GROMACS .gro file of C-alpha atoms in nm:
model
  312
    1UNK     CA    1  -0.946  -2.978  -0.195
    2UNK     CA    2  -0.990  -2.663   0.014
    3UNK     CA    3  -0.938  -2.309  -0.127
    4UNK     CA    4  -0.612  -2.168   0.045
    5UNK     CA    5  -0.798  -1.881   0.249
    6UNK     CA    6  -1.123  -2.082   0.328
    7UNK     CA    7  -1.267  -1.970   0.645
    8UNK     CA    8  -1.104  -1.660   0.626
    9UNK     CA    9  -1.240  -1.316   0.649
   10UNK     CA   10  -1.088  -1.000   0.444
   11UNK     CA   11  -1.122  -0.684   0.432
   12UNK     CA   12  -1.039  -0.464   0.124
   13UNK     CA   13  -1.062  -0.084   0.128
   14UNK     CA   14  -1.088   0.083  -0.204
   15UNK     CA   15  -1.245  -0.207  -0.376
   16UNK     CA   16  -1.506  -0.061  -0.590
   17UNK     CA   17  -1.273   0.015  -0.892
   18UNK     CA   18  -0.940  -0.083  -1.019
   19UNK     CA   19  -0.692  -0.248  -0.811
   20UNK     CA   20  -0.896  -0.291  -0.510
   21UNK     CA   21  -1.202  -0.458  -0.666
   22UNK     CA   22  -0.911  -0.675  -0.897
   23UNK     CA   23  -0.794  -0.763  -0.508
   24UNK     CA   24  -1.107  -0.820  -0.342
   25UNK     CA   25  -1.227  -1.087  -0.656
   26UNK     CA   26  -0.923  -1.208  -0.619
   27UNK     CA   27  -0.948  -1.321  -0.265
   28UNK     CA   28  -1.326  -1.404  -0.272
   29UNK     CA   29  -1.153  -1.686  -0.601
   30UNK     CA   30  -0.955  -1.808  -0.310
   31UNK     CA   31  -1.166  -1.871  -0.096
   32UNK     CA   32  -1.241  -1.597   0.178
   33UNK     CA   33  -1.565  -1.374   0.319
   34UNK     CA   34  -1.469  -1.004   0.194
   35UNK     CA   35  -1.605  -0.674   0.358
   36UNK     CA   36  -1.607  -0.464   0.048
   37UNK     CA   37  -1.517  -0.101   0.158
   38UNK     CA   38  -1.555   0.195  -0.136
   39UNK     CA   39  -1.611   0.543  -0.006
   40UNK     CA   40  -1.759   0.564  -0.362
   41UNK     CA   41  -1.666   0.921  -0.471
   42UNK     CA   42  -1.652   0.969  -0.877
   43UNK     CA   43  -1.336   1.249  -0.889
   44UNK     CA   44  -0.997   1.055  -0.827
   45UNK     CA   45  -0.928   1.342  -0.632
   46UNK     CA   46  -1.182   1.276  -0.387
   47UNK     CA   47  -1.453   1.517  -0.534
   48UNK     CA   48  -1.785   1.423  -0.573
   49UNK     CA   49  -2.070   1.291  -0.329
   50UNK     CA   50  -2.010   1.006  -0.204
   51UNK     CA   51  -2.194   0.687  -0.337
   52UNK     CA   52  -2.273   0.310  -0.204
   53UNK     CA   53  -2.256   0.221  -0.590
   54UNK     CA   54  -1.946   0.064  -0.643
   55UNK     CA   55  -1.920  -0.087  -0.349
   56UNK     CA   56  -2.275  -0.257  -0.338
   57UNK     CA   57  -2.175  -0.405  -0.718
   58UNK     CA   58  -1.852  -0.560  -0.637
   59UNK     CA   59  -2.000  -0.770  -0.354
   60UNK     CA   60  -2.259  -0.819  -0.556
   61UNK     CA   61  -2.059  -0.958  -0.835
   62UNK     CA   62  -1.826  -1.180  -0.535
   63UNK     CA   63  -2.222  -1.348  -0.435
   64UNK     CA   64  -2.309  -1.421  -0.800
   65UNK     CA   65  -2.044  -1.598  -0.822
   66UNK     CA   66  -2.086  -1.808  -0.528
   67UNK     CA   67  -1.881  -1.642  -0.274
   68UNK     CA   68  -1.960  -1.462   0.018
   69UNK     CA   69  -1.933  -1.030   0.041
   70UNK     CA   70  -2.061  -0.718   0.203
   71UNK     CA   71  -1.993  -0.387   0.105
   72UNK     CA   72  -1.909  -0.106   0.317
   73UNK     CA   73  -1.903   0.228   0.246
   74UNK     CA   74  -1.770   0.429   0.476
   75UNK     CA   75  -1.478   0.698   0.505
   76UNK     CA   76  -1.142   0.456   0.597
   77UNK     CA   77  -0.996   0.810   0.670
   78UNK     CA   78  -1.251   0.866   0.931
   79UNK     CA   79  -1.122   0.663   1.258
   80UNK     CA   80  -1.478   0.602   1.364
   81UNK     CA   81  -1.612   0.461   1.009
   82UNK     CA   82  -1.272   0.293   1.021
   83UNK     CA   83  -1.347   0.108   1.365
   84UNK     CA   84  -1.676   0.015   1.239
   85UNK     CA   85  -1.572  -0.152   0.943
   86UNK     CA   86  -1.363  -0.349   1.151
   87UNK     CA   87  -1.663  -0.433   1.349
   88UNK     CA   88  -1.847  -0.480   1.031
   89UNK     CA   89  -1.631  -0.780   0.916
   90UNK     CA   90  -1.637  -0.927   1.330
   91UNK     CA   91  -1.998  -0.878   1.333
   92UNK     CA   92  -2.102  -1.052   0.920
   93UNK     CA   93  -1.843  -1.335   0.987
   94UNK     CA   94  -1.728  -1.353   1.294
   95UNK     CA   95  -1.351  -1.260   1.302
   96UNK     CA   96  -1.134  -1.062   1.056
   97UNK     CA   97  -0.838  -1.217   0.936
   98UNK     CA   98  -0.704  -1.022   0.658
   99UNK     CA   99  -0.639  -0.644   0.591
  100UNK     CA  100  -0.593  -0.498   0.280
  101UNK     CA  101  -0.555  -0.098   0.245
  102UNK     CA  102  -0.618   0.037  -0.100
  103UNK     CA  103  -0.803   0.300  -0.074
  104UNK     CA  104  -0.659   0.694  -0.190
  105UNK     CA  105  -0.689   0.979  -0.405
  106UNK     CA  106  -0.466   1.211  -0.604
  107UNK     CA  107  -0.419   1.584  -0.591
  108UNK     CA  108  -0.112   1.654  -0.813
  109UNK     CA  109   0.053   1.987  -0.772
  110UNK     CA  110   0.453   2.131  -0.776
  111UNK     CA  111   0.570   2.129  -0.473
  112UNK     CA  112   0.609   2.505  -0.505
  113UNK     CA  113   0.221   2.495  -0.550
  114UNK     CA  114   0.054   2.288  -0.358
  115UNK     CA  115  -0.197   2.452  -0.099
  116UNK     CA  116  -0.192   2.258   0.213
  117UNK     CA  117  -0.555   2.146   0.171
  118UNK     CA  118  -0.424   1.954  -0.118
  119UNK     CA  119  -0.147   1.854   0.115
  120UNK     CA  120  -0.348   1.740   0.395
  121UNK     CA  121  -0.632   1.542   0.209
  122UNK     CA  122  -0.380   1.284   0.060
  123UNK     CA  123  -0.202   1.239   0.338
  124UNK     CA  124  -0.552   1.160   0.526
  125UNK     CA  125  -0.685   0.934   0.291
  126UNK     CA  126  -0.353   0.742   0.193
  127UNK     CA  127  -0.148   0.767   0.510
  128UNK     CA  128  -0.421   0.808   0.813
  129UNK     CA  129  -0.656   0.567   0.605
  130UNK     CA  130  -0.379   0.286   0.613
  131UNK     CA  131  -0.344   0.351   1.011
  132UNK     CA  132  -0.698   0.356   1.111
  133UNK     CA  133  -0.761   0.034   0.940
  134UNK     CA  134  -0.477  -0.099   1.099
  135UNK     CA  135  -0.522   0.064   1.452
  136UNK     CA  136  -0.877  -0.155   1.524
  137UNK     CA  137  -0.777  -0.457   1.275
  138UNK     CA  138  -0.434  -0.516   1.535
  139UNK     CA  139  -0.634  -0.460   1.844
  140UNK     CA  140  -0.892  -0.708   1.737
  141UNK     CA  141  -0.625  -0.910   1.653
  142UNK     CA  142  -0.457  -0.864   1.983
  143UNK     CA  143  -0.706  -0.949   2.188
  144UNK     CA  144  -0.809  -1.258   2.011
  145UNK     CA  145  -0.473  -1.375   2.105
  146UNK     CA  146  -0.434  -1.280   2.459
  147UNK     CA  147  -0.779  -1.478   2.461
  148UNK     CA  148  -0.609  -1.753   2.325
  149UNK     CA  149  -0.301  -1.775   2.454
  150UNK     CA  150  -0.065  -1.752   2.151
  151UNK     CA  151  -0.074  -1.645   1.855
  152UNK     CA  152  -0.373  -1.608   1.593
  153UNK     CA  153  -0.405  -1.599   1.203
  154UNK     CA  154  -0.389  -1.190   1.039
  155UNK     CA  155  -0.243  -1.061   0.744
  156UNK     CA  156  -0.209  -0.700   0.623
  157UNK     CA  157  -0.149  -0.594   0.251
  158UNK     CA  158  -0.079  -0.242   0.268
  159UNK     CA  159  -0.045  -0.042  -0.090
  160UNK     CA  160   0.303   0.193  -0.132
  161UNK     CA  161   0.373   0.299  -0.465
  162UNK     CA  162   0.699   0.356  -0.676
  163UNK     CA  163   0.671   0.730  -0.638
  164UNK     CA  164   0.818   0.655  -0.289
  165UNK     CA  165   1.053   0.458  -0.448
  166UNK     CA  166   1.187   0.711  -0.729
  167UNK     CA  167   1.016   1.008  -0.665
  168UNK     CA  168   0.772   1.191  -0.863
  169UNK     CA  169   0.814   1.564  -0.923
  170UNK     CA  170   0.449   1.696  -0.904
  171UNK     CA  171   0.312   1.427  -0.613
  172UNK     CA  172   0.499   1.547  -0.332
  173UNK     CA  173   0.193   1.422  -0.088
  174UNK     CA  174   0.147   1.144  -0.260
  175UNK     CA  175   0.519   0.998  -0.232
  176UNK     CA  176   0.541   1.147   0.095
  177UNK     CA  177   0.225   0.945   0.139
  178UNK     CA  178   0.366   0.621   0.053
  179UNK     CA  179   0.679   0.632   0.183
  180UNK     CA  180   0.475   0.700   0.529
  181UNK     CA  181   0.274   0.377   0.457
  182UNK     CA  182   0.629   0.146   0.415
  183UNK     CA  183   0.683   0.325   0.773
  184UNK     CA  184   0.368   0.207   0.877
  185UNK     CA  185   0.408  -0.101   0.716
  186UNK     CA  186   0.760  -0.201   0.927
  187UNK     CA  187   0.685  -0.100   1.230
  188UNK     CA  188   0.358  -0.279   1.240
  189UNK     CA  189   0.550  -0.603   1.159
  190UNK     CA  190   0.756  -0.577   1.465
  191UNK     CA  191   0.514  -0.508   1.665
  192UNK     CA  192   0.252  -0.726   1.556
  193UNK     CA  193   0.455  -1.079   1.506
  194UNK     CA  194   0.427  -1.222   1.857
  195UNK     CA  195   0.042  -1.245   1.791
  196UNK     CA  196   0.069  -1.413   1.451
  197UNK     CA  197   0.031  -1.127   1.256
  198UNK     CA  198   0.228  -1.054   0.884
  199UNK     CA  199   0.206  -0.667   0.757
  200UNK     CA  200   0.391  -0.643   0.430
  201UNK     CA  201   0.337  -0.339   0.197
  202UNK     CA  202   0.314  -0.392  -0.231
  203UNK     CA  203   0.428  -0.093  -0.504
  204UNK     CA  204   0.186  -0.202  -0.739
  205UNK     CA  205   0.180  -0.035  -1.115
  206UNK     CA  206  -0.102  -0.087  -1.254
  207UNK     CA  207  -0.342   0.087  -1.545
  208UNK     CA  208  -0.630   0.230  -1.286
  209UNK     CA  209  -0.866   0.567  -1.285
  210UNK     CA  210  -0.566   0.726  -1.044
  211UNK     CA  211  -0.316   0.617  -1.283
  212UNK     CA  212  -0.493   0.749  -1.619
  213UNK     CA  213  -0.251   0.977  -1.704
  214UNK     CA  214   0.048   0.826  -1.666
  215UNK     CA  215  -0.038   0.515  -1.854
  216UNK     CA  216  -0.189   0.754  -2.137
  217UNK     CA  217   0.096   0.663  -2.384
  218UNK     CA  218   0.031   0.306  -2.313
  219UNK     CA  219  -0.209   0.156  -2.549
  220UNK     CA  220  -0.409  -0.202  -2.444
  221UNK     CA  221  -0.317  -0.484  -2.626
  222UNK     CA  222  -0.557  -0.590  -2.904
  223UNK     CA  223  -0.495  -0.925  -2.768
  224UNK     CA  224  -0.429  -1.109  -2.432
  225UNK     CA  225  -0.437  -0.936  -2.115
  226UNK     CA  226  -0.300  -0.567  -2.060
  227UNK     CA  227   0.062  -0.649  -1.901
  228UNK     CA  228  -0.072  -0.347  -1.701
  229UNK     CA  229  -0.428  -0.503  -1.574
  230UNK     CA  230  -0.468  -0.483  -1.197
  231UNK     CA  231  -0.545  -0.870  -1.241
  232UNK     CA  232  -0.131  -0.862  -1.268
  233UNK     CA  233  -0.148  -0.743  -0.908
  234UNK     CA  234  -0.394  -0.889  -0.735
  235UNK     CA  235  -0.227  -1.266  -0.711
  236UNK     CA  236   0.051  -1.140  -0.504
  237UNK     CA  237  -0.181  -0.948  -0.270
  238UNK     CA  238  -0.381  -1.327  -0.241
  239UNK     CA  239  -0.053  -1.459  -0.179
  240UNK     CA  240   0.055  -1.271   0.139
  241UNK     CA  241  -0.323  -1.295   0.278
  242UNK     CA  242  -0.282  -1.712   0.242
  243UNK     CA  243  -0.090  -1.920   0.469
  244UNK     CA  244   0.180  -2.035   0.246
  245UNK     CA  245   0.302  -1.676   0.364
  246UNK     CA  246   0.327  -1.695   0.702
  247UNK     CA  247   0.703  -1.649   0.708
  248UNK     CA  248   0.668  -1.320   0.541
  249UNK     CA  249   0.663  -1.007   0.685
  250UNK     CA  250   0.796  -0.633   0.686
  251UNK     CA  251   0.861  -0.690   0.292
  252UNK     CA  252   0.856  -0.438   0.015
  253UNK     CA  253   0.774  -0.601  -0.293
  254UNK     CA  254   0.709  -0.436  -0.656
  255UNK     CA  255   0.475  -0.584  -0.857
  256UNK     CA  256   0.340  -0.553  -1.250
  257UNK     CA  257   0.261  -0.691  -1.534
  258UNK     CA  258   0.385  -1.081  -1.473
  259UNK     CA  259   0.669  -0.929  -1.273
  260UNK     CA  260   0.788  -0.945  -0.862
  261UNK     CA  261   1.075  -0.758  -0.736
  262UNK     CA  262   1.141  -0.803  -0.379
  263UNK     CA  263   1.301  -0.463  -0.266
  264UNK     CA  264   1.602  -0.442  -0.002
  265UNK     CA  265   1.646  -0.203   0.259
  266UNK     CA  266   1.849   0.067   0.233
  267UNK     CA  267   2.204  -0.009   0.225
  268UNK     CA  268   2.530   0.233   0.327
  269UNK     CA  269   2.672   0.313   0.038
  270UNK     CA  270   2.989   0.443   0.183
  271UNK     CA  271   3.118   0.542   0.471
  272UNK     CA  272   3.354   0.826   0.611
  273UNK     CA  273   3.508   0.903   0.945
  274UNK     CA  274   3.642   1.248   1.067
  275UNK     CA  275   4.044   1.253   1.164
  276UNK     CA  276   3.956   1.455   1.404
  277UNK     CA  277   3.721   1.506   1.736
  278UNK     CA  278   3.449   1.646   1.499
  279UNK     CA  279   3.379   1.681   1.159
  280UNK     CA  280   3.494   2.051   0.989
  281UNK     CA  281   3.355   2.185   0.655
  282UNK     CA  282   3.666   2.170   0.518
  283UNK     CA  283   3.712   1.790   0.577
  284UNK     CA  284   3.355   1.708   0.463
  285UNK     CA  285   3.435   1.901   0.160
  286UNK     CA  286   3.727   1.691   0.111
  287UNK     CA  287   3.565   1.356   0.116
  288UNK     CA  288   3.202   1.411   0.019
  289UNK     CA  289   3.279   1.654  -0.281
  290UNK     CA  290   3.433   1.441  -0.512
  291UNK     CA  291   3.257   1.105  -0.394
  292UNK     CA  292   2.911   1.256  -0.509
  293UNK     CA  293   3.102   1.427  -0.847
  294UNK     CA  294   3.194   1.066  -0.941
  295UNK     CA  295   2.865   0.917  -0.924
  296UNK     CA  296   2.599   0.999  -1.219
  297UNK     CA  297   2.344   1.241  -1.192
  298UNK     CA  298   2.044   1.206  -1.019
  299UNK     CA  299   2.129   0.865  -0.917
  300UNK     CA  300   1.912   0.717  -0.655
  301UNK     CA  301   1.817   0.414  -0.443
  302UNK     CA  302   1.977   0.103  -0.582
  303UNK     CA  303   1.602  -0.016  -0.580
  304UNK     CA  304   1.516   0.205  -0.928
  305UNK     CA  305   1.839   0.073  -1.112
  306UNK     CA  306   1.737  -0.263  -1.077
  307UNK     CA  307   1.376  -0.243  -1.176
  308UNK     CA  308   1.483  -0.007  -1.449
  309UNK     CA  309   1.264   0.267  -1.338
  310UNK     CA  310   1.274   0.640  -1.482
  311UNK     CA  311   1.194   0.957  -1.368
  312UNK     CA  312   1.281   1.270  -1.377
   0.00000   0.00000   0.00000
């Protein structure tokens, strides 16, 4: 019996540590040819000198175990080391068929205090690294079709978070990171369907060196797996890389600890029209006023409510 993504190729960014190396095992178990990419800097920030380490050992471990792997350890964030990893994965195994952007870093400030160098480098990493991935992966992808004539096989797993979701007071970059990525992530799946191509974006939550802190309070189970182990994740991201998936696409879907949430769009919530040929202060006062006093406080997208979510 065949593995579901035999004869596939994937790429994983971020896959020396954590969720990314939990993903790229995870899809080596099932079957496909991985392109390991890790940038391979120690500070979770993006500090230190970068490092072919963790990179090197995760293929490593994906060839001892009989599968096959090549690391890659290049800057996603840079749009040339970007279009070489895509060449990279064409060149080892001859086609690319799955994308999966992990990689980031964190550089947690108040909004009120953030310099824009700590702006700008998590937007690059998280946001820009997602679209340069995803820039030479859809061309390649493109052009194997229009070679074809029709469509081809691609799949890409792109990584949001549920600070986009809920907010989180001292990440503005890295929310406004995210929420850029389910951007990214939509408007890739129109455009990309009529070659056969699925981009669907995961909020993963997860117990990882970026999430450190906020899993502090959160011991590990003396026994059975940590309902917060990236292994929690990873399934899901093997799901939407197999075929059994090929009727999904442009979905946000929360996933931890044993748990899926598939998350709608937004939804109107209510809806008012002016009496007269324009809207006055007076009359939005009228109806907005006591339609937000009558909801609770710091209420948010319906999204949070149901997954029980809190923040500040």
């Amino acid at each position: 019996m065949s593995l579901p993504l035999e004869g596939l190729t994937a790429i994983v960014t971020g896959a020396g540590r954590g969720l990314g190396r939990a993903e790229a095992l995870e899809l080596a178990r099932l079957g496909a040819a991985v392109v390991v990419n890790d940038y391979g800097q120690s500070g979770r920030d993006g500090s230190g000198a970068s490092s072919a380490t963790p990179a090197e050992e995760v293929a490593a471990e994906i060839r001892a175990a009989g599968g096959r792997a090549v690391a890659h350890t290049g800057d996603v964030a840079d749009h040339e080391q970007a279009r070489l990893l895509v060449e990279l994965a064409v060149t080892e195994f001859g086609k690319l068929d799955v994308l999966v952007n992990n990689a980031g870093i964190l550089r947690d400030r108040m909004v009120f205090s953030m310099s824009e160098d700590e702006w700008d480098s998590v937007i690059r990493v998280h946001l820009k690294g997602h679209f340069n991935t995803t820039r030479f992966a859809s061309a390649h992808w493109r052009a194997r079709s229009k070679a074809a004539g029709g469509p081809v096989y691609g799949r890409i797993v792109n990584t949001s978070s549920e600070a986009f979701l809920a907010g989180s007071a001292g990440q503005p970059n890295y929310a406004a990171a995210k929420g850029g990525i389910v951007g990214l992530t939509t408007s890739s799946a129109l455009a990309l369907a009529k070659y056969g191509v699925t981009a669907n974006v995961i909020c993963p939550r997860a117990r990882t060196r970026m999430t450190e802190d906020v899993f502090a309070g959160f011991a590990e189970p003396d026994e059975g797996l940590d309902p917060l182990a990236p292994e929690h994740v990873a399934p899901l991201v093997g799901y939407l890389a197999a075929p059994a998936a090929g009727h999904v696409n442009g979905q946000l879907i929360v996933v931890h600890g044993g748990m899926v949430a598939i998350v709608e769009r937004p939804r109107v919530a209510a809806k008012f029209d002016t009496k007269q040929d324009a809207f006055s202060h007076d009359e939005l006062d009228a109806l907005l006023t006591p339609y937000y006093a009558d909801r609770p406080k710091g209420e948010t997208f319906a999204a949070v409510e149901v997954l029980g979510l809190k923040h500040g």
